[in-house]
mmCIF file of C-alpha atoms in Angstrom:
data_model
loop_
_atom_site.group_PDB
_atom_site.id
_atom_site.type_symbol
_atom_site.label_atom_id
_atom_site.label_comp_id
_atom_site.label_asym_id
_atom_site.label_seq_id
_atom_site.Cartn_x
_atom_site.Cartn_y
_atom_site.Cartn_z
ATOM 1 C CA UNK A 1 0.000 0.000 0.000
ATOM 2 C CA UNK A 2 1.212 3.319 -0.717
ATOM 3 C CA UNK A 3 0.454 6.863 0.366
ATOM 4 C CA UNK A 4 -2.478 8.498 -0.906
ATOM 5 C CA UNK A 5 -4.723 11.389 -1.321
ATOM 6 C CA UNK A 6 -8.071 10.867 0.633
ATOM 7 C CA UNK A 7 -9.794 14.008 0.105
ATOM 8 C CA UNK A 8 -8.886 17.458 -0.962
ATOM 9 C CA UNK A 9 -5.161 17.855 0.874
ATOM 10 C CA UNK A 10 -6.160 15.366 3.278
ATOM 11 C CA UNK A 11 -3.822 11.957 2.789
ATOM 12 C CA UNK A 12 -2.713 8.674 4.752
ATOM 13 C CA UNK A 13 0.855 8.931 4.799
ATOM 14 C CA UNK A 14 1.941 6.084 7.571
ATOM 15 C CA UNK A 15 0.402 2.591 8.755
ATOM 16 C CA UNK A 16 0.882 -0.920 9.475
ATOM 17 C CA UNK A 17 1.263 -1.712 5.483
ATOM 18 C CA UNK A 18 2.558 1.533 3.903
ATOM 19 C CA UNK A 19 5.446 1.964 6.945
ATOM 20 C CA UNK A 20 6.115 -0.173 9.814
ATOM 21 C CA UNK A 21 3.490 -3.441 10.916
ATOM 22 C CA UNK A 22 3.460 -1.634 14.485
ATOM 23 C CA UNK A 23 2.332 1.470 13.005
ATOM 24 C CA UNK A 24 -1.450 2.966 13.282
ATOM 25 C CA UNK A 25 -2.643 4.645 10.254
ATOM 26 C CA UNK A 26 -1.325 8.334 10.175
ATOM 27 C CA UNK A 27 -3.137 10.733 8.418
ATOM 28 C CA UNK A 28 -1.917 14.311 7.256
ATOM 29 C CA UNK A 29 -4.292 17.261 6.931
ATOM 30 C CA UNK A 30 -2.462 20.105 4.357
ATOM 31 C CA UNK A 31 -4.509 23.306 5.786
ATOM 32 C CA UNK A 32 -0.906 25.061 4.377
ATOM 33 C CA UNK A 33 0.698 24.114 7.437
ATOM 34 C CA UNK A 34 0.352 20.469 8.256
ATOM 35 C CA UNK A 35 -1.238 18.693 10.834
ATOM 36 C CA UNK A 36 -0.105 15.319 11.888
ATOM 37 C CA UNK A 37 -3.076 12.940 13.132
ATOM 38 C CA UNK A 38 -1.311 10.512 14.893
ATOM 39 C CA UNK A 39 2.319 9.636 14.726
ATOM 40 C CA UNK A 40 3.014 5.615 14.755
ATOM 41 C CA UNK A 41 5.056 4.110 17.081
ATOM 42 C CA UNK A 42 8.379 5.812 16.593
ATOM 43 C CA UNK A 43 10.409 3.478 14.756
ATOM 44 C CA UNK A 44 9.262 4.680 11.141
ATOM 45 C CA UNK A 45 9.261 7.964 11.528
ATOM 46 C CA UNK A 46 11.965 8.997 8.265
ATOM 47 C CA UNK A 47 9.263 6.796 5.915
ATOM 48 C CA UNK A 48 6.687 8.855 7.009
ATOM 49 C CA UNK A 49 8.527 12.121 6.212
ATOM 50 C CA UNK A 50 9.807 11.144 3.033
ATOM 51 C CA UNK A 51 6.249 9.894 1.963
ATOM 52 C CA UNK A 52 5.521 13.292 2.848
ATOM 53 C CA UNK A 53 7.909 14.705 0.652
ATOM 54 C CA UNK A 54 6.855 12.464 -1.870
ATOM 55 C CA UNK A 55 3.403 13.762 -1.663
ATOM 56 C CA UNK A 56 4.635 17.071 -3.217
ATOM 57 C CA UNK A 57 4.729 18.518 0.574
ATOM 58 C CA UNK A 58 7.272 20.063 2.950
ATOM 59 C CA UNK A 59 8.043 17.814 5.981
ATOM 60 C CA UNK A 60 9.344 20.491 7.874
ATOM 61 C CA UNK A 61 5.871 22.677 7.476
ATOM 62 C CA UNK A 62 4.384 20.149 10.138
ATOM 63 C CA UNK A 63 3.037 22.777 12.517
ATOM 64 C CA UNK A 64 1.401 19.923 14.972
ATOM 65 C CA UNK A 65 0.082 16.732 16.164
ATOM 66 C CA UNK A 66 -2.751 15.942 17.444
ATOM 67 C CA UNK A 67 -3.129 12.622 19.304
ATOM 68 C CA UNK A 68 -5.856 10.449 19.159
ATOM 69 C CA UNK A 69 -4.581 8.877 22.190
ATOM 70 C CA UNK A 70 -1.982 7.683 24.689
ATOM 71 C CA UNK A 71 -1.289 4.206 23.197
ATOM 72 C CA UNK A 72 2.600 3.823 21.635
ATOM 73 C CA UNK A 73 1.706 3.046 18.122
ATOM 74 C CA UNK A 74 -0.238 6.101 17.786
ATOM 75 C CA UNK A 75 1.864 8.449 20.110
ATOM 76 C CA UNK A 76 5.540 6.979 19.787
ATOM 77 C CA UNK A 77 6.405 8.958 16.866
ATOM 78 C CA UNK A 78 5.828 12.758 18.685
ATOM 79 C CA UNK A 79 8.737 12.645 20.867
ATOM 80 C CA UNK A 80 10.936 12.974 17.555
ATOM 81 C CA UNK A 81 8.882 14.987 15.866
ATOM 82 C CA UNK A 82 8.945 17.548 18.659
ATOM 83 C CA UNK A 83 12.839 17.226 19.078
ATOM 84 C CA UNK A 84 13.293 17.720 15.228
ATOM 85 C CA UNK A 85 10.428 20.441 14.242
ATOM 86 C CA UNK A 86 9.213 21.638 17.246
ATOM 87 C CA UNK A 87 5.753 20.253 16.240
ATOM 88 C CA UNK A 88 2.706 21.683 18.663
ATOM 89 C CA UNK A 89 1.712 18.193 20.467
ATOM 90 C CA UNK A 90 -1.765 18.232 21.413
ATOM 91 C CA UNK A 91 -3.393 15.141 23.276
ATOM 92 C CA UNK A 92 -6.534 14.829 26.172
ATOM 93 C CA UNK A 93 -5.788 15.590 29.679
ATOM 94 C CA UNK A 94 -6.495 12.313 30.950
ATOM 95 C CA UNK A 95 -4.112 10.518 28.413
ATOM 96 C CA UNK A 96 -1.304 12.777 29.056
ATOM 97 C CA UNK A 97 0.025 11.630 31.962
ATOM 98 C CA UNK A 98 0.598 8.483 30.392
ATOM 99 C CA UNK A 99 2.906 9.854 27.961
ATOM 100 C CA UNK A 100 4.441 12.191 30.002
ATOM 101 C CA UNK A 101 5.365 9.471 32.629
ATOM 102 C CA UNK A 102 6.254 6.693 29.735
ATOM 103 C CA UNK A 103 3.808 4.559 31.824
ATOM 104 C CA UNK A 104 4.675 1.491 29.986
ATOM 105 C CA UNK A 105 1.340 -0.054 30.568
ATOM 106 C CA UNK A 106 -1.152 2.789 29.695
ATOM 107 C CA UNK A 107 0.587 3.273 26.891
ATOM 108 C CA UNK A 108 0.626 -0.544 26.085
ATOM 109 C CA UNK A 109 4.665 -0.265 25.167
ATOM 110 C CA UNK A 110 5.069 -3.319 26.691
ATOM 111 C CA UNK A 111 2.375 -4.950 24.272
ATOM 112 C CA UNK A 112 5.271 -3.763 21.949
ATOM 113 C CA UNK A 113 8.440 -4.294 23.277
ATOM 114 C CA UNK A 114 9.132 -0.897 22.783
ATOM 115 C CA UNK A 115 10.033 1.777 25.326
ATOM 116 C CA UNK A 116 8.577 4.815 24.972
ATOM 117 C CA UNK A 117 10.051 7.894 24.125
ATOM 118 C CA UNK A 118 10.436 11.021 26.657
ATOM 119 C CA UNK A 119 7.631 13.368 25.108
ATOM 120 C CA UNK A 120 6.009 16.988 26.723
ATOM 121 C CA UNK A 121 2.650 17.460 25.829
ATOM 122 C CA UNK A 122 2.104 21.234 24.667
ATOM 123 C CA UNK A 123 -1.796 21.221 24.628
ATOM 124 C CA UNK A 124 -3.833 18.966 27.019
ATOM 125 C CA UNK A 125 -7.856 18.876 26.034
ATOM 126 C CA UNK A 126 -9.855 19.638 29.083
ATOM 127 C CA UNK A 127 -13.162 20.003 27.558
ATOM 128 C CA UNK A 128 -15.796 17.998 25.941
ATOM 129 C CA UNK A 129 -15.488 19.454 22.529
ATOM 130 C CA UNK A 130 -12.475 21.816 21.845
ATOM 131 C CA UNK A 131 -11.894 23.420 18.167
ATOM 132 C CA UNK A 132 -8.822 24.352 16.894
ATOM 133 C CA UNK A 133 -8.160 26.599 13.725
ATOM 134 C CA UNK A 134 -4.892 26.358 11.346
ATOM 135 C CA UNK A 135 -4.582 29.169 9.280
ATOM 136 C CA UNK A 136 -8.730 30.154 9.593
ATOM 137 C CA UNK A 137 -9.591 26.775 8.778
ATOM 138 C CA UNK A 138 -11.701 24.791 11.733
ATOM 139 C CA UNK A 139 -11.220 21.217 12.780
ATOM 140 C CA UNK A 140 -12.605 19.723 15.871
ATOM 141 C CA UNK A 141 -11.484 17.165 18.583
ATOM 142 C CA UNK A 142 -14.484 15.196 20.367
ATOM 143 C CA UNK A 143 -14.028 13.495 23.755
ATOM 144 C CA UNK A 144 -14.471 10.030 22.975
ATOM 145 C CA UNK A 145 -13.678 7.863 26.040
ATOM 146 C CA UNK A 146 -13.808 3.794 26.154
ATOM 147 C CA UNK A 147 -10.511 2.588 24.568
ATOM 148 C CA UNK A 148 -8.708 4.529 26.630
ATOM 149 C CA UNK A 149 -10.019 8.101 29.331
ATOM 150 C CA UNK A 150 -8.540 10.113 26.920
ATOM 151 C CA UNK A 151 -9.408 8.973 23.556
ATOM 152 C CA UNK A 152 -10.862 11.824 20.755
ATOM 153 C CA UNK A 153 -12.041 11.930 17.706
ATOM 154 C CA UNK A 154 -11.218 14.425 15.535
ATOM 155 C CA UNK A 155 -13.386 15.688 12.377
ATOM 156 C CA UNK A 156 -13.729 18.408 9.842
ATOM 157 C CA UNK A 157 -15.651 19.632 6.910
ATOM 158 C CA UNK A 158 -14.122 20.097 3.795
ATOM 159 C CA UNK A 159 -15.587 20.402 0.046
ATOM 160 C CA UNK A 160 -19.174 19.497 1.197
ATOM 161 C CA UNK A 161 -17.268 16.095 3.201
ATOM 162 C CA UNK A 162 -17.163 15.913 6.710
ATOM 163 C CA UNK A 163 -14.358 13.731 7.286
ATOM 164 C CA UNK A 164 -13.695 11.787 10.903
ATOM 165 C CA UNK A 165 -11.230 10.234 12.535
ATOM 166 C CA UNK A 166 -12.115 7.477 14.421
ATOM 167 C CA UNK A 167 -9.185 5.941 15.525
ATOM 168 C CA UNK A 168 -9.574 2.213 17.134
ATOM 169 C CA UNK A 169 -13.077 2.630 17.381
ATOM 170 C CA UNK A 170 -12.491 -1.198 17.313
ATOM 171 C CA UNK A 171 -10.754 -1.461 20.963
ATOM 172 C CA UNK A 172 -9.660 -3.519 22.165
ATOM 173 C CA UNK A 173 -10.768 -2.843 26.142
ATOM 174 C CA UNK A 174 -8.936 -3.812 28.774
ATOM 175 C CA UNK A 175 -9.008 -3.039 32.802
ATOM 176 C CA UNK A 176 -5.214 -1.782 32.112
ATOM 177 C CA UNK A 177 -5.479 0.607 29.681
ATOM 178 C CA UNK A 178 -8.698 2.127 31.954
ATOM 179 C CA UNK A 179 -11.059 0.841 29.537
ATOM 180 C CA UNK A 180 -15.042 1.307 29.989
ATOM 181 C CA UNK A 181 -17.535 -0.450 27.295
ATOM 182 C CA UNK A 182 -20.207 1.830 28.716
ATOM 183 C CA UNK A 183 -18.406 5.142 28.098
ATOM 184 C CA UNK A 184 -17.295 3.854 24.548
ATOM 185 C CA UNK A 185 -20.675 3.374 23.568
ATOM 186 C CA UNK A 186 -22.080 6.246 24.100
ATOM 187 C CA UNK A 187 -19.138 7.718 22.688
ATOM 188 C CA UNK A 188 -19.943 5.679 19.425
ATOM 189 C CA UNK A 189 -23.312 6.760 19.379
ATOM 190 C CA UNK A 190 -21.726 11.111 19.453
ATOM 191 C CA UNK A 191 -19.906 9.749 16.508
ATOM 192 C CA UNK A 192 -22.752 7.860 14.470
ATOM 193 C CA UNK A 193 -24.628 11.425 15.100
ATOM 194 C CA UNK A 194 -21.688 13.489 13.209
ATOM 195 C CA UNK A 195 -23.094 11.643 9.755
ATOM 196 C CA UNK A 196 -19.774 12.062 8.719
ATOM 197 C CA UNK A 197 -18.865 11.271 4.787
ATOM 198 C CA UNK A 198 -15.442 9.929 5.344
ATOM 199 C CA UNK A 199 -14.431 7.425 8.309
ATOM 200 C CA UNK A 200 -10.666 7.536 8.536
ATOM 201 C CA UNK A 201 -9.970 4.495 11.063
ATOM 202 C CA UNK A 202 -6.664 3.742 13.139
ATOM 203 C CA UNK A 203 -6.038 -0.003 11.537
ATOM 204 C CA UNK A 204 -8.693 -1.190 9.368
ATOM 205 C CA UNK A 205 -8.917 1.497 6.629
ATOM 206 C CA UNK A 206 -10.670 4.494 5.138
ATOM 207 C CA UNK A 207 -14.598 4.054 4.602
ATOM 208 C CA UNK A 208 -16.713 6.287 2.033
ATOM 209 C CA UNK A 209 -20.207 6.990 2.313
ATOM 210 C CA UNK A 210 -22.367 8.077 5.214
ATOM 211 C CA UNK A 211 -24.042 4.774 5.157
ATOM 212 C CA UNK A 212 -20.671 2.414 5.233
ATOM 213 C CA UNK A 213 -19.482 4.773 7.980
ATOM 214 C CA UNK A 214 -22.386 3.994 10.260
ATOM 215 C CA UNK A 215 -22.746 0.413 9.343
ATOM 216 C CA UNK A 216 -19.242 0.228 10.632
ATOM 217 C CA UNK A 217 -19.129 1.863 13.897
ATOM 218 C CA UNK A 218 -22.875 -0.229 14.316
ATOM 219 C CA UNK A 219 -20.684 -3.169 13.893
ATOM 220 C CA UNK A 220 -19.041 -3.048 16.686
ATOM 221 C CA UNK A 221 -21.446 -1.672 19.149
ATOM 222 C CA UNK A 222 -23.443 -4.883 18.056
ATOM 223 C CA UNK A 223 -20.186 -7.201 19.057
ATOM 224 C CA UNK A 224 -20.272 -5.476 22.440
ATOM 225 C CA UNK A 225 -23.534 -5.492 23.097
#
């Protein structure tokens, strides 16, 4: 799989087949700065800059990233982006201590092998709903909690699309990471209610239509039911 334009300046640039197998999907968002969502786990971070650069874009006009949450193959990547570019990290409140303190299980590192990196957190999401604007253009992180207390969801509208980020709206759920199936569903249901165009998942891919976006989220609030 290679890197590819989603939808108008919004690409995947990084995952477990385009970069490294312990790798979430990355996404980038060109609003003439770049926005990272998500970073991988940290050990593939020069493939996703050159696919970057590949893309026709700058690598060092990556202004932030924004992290879905506090798990290593989503946030393992930041610590060098930060170090390198001086990237704006932004991640909820109540996954940021994990990171912060390289808790090895909240972060499931040791799921990984992997240790994970020393990273500061430059924005931590207090509220329910928090918008954030990159040169006047508007994109929006949801409170989402379930996989972990401080997953979001982050979405936008763009060319008549609203596109979403649902990152592992899959799981899994476990007592360690501070999982709660109750608190994930209802967060599902805030997400089925966005009707959003595009669903841009952590592992499992990029679905297309409003109605293959809800049948999949419905999928797996009907296999934790």
């Amino acid at each position: 799989m290679k890197p590819k334009e989603i939808w108008d300046g919004i690409y995947i640039v990084g995952g477990q087949k385009i970069t490294d197998p312990r790798d979430c999907s990355v996404y980038l968002i060109d609003f003439g700065e770049l926005v990272l969502i998500d970073a991988g786990a940290g050990l593939s971070i020069d493939k996703i800059l050159l696919n970057i650069k590949n893309l026709g874009l700058k690598s060092k006009a990556v202004s932030t990233v924004i992290l879905t949450h506090c798990h290593i193959d989503h946030a393992g990547g930041a610590g060098r982006l930060k170090k390198e570019f001086g990237v704006r990290i932004i991640i909820h409140e109540k996954d940021a201590v994990a990171v912060e303190t390289r808790d090895i299980i909240r972060t499931a590192a040791n799921w990984y092998n992997l240790e994970f990196p020393h990273l500061v957190v430059d924005c931590k999401i207090k509220d329910e709903e928090k918008r954030f604007y990159f040169s006047g253009q508007e994109i929006v992180c949801l409170h989402t909690p379930g996989h972990t207390p401080g997953s979001i969801a982050v979405y936008l509208e763009r060319k008549g699309k609203k596109v979403l980020f649902g990152q592992d709206i899959h799981g899994p759920f476990r007592t360690e990471f501070g999982s709660d199936i109750r608190k994930w569903q209802n967060s599902m249901e805030k997400l089925i209610s966005l009707q959003a165009d595009i669903l841009c998942e952590g592992h499992y891919g990029i679905y297309e239509s409003k109605t293959k976006v809800k049948e999949y989220i419905e999928r797996y609030l009907d296999e934790y039911a």
